[in-house]
CSV table of N, CA, C and O in Angstrom, one decimal:
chain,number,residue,atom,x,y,z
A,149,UNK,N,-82.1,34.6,89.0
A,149,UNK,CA,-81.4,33.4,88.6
A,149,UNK,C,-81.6,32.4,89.8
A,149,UNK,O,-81.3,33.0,90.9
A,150,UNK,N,-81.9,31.1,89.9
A,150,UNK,CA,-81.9,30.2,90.5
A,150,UNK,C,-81.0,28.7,90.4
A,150,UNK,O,-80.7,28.0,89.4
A,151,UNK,N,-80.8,28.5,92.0
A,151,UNK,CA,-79.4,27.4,92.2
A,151,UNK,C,-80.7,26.5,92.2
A,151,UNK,O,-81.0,26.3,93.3
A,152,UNK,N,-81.5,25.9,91.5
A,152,UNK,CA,-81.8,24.5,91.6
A,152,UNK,C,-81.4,23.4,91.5
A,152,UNK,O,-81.4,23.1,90.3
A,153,UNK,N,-80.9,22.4,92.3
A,153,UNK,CA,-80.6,20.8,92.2
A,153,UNK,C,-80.2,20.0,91.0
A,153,UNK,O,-81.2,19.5,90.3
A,154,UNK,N,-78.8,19.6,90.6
A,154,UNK,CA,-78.9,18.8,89.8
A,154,UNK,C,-79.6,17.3,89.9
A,154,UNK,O,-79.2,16.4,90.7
A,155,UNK,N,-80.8,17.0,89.0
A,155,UNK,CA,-81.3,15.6,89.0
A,155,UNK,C,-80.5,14.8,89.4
A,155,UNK,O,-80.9,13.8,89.9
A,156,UNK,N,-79.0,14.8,89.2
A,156,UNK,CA,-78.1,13.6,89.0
A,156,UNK,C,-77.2,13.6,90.7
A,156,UNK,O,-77.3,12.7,91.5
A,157,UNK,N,-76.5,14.7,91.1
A,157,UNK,CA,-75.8,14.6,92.4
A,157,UNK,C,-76.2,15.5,93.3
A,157,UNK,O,-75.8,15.5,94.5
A,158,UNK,N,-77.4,16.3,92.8
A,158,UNK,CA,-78.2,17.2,93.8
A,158,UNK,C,-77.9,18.3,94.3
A,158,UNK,O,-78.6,18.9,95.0
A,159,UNK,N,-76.6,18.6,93.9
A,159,UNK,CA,-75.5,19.8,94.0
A,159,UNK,C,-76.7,21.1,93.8
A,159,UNK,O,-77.7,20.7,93.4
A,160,UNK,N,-76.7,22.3,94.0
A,160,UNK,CA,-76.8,23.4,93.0
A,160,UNK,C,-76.3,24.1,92.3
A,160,UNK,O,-75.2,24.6,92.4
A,161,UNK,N,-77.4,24.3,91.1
A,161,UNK,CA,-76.8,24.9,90.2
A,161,UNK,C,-77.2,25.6,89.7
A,161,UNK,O,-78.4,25.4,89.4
A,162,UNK,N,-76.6,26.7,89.3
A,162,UNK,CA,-77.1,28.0,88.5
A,162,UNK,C,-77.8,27.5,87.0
A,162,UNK,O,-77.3,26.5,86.4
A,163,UNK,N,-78.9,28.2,86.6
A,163,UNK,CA,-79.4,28.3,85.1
A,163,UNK,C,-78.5,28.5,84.0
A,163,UNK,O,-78.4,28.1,82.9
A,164,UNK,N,-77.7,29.4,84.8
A,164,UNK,CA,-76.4,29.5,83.4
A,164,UNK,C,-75.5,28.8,83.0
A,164,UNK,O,-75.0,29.1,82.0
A,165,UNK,N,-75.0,27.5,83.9
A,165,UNK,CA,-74.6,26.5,84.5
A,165,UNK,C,-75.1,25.2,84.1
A,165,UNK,O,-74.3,24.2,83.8
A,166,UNK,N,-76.3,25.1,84.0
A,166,UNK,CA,-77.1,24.1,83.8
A,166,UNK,C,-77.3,23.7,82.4
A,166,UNK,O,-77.3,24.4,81.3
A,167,UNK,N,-77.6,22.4,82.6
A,167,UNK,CA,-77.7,21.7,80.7
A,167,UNK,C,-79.2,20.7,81.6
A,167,UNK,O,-79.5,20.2,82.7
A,168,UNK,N,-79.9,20.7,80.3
A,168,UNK,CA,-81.2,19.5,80.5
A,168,UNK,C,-81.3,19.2,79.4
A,168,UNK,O,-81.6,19.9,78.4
A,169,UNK,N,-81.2,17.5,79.5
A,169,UNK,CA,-81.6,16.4,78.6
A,169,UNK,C,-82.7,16.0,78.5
A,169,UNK,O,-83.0,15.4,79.5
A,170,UNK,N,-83.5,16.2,77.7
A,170,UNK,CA,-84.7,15.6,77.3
A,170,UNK,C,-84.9,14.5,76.5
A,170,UNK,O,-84.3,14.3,75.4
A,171,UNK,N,-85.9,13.5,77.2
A,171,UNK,CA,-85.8,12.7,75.8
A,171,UNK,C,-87.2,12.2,76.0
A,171,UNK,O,-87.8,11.8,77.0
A,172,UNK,N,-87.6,12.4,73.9
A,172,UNK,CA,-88.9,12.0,73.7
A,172,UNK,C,-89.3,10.9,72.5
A,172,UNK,O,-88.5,10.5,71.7
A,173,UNK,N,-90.4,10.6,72.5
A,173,UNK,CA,-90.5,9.5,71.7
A,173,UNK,C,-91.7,9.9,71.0
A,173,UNK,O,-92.8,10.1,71.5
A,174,UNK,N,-91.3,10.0,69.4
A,174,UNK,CA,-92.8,10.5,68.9
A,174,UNK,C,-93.6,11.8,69.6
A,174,UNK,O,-94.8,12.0,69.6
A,175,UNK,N,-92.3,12.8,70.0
A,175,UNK,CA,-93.0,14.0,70.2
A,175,UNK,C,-93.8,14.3,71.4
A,175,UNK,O,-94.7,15.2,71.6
A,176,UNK,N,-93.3,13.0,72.2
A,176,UNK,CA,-93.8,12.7,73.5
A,176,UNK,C,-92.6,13.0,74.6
A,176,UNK,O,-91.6,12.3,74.6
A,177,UNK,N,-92.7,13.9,75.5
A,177,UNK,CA,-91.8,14.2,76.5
A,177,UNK,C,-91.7,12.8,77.2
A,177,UNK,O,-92.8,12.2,77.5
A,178,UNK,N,-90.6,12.2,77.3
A,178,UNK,CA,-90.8,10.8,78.5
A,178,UNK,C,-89.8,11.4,79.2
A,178,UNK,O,-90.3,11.9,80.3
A,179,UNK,N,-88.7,11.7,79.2
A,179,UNK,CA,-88.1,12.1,81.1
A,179,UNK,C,-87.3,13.3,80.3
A,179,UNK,O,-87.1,13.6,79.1
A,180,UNK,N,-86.9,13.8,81.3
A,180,UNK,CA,-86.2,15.4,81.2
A,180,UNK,C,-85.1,15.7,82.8
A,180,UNK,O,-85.6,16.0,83.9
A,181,UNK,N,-84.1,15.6,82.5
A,181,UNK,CA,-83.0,16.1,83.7
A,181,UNK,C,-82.1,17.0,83.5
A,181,UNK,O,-81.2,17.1,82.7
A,182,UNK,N,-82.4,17.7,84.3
A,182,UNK,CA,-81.5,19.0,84.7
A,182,UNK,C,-80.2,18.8,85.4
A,182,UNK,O,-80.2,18.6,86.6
A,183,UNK,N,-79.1,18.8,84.9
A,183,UNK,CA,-77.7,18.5,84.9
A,183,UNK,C,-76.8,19.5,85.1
A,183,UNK,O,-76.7,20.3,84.2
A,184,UNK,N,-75.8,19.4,86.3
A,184,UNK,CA,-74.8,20.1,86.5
A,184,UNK,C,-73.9,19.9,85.5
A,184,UNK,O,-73.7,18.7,85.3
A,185,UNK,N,-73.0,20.8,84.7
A,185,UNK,CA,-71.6,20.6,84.1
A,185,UNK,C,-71.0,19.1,84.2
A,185,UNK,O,-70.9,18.3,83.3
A,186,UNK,N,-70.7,19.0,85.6
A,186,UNK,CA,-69.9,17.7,86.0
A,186,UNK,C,-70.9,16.3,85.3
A,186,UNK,O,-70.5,15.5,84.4
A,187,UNK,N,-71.8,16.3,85.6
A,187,UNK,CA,-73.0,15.1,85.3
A,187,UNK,C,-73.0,15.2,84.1
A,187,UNK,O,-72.6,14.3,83.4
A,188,UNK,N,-73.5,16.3,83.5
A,188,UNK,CA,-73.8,16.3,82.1
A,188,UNK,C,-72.4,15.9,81.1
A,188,UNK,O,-72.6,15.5,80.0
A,189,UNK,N,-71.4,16.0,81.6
A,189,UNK,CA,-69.9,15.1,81.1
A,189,UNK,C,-70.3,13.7,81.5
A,189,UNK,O,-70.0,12.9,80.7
A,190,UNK,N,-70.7,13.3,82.5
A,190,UNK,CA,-70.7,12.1,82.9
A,190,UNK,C,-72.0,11.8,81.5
A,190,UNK,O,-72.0,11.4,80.3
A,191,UNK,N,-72.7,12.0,82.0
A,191,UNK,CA,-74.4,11.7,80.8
A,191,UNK,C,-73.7,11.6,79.4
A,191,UNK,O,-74.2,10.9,78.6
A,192,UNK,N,-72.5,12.2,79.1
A,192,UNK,CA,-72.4,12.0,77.5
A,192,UNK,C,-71.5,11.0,77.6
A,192,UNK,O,-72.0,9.9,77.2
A,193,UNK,N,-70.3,10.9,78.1
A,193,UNK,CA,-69.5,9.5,78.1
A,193,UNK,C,-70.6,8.2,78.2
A,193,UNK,O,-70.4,7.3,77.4
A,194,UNK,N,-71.5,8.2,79.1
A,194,UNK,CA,-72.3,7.2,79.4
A,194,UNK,C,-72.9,6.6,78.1
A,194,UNK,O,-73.1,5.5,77.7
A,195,UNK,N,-73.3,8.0,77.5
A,195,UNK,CA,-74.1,7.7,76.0
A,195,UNK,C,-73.3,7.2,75.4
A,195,UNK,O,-73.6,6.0,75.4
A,196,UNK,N,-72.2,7.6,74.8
A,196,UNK,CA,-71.5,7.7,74.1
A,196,UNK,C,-70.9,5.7,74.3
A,196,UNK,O,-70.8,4.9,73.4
A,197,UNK,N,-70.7,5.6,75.1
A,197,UNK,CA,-70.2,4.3,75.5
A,197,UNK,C,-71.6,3.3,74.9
A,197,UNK,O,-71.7,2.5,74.0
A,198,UNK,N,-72.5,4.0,75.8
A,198,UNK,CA,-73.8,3.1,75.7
A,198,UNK,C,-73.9,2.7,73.7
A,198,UNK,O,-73.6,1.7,73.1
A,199,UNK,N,-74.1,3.7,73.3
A,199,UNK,CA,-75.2,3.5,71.8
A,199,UNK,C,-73.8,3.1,70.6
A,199,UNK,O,-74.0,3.1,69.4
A,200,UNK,N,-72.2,2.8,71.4
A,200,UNK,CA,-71.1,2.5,70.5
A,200,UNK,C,-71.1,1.3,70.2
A,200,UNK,O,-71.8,0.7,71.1
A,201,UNK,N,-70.7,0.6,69.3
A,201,UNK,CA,-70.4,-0.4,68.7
A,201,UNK,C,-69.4,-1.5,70.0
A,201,UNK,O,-68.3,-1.0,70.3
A,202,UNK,N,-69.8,-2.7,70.4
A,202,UNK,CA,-69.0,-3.1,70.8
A,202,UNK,C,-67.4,-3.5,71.0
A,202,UNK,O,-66.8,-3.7,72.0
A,203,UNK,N,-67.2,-3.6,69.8
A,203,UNK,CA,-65.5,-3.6,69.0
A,203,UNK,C,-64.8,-2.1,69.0
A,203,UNK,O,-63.7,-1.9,68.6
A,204,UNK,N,-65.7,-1.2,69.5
A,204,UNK,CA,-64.7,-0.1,69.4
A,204,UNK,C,-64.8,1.1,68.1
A,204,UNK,O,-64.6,2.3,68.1
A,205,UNK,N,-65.3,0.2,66.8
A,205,UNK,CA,-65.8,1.0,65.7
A,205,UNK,C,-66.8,1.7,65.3
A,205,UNK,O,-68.0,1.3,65.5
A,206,UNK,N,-66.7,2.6,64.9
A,206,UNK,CA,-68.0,3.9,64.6
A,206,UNK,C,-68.6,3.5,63.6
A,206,UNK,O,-68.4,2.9,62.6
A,207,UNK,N,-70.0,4.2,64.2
A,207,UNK,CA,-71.2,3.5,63.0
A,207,UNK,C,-71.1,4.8,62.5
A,207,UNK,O,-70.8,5.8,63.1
A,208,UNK,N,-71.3,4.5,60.8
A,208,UNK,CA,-72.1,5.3,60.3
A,208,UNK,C,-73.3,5.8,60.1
A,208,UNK,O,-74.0,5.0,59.5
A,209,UNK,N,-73.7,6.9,60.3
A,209,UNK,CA,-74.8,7.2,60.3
A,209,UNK,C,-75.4,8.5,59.3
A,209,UNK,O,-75.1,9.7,59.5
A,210,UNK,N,-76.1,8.1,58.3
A,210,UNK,CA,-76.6,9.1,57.3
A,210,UNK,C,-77.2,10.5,57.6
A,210,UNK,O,-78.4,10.2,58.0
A,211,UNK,N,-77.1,11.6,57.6
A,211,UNK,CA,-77.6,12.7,58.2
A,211,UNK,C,-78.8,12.6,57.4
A,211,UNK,O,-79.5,13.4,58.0
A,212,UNK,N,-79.6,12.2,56.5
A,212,UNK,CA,-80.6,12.1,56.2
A,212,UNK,C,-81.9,11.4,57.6
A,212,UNK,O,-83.0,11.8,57.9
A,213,UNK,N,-81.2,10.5,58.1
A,213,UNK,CA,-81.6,9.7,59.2
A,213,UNK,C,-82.1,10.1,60.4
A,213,UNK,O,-82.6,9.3,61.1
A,214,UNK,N,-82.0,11.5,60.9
A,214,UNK,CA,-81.6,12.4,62.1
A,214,UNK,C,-82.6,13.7,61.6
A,214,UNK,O,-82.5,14.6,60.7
A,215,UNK,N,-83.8,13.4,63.0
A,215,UNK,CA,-84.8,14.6,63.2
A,215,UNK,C,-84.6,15.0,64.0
A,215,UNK,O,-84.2,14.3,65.0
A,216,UNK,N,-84.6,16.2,64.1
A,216,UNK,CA,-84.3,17.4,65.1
A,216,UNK,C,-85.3,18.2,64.8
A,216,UNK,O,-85.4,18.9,63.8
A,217,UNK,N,-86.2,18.2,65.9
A,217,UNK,CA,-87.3,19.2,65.9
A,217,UNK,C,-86.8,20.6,66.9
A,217,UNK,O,-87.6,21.6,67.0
C-alpha cells in the first residue's frame, strides 16, 4: 500500500483512504485528482455550491439525462 500525496494539500495518503475525481469530456480523460478524505469533502461542497442554482433551489434533473459509463 502506498502514502501518495494528496493533489489538493499534499498530505499523505493511503489508497484505502483515498478518493480520485476524474473528469472527462466525450470519453476523454481531461484532469484526474487524487484526494485525501478532508479535500475530497471540500471538492464536493465546492461542487455542490458551484453547479446550484443561485436562489438556493434545486434543479431538477431527469435520470434519463445522466451517463455513467
Amino acid at each position: 500500500m502506498t502514502d501518495d500525496p494528496c493533489d489538493d494539500c499534499g498530505e499523505p495518503v493511503s489508497d484505502a483512504l483515498s478518493r480520485t475525481v476524474q473528469l472527462a469530456v466525450d470519453r476523454t480523460q481531461i484532469d484526474a485528482q487524487r484526494l485525501c478524505p478532508d479535500c475530497f469533502a471540500d471538492w464536493i461542497d465546492r461542487y455542490q455550491h458551484e453547479m446550484g442554482t443561485d436562489d438556493g433551489s434545486s434543479v431538477d434533473i431527469d435520470d434519463d439525462d445522466i451517463i455513467v459509463d
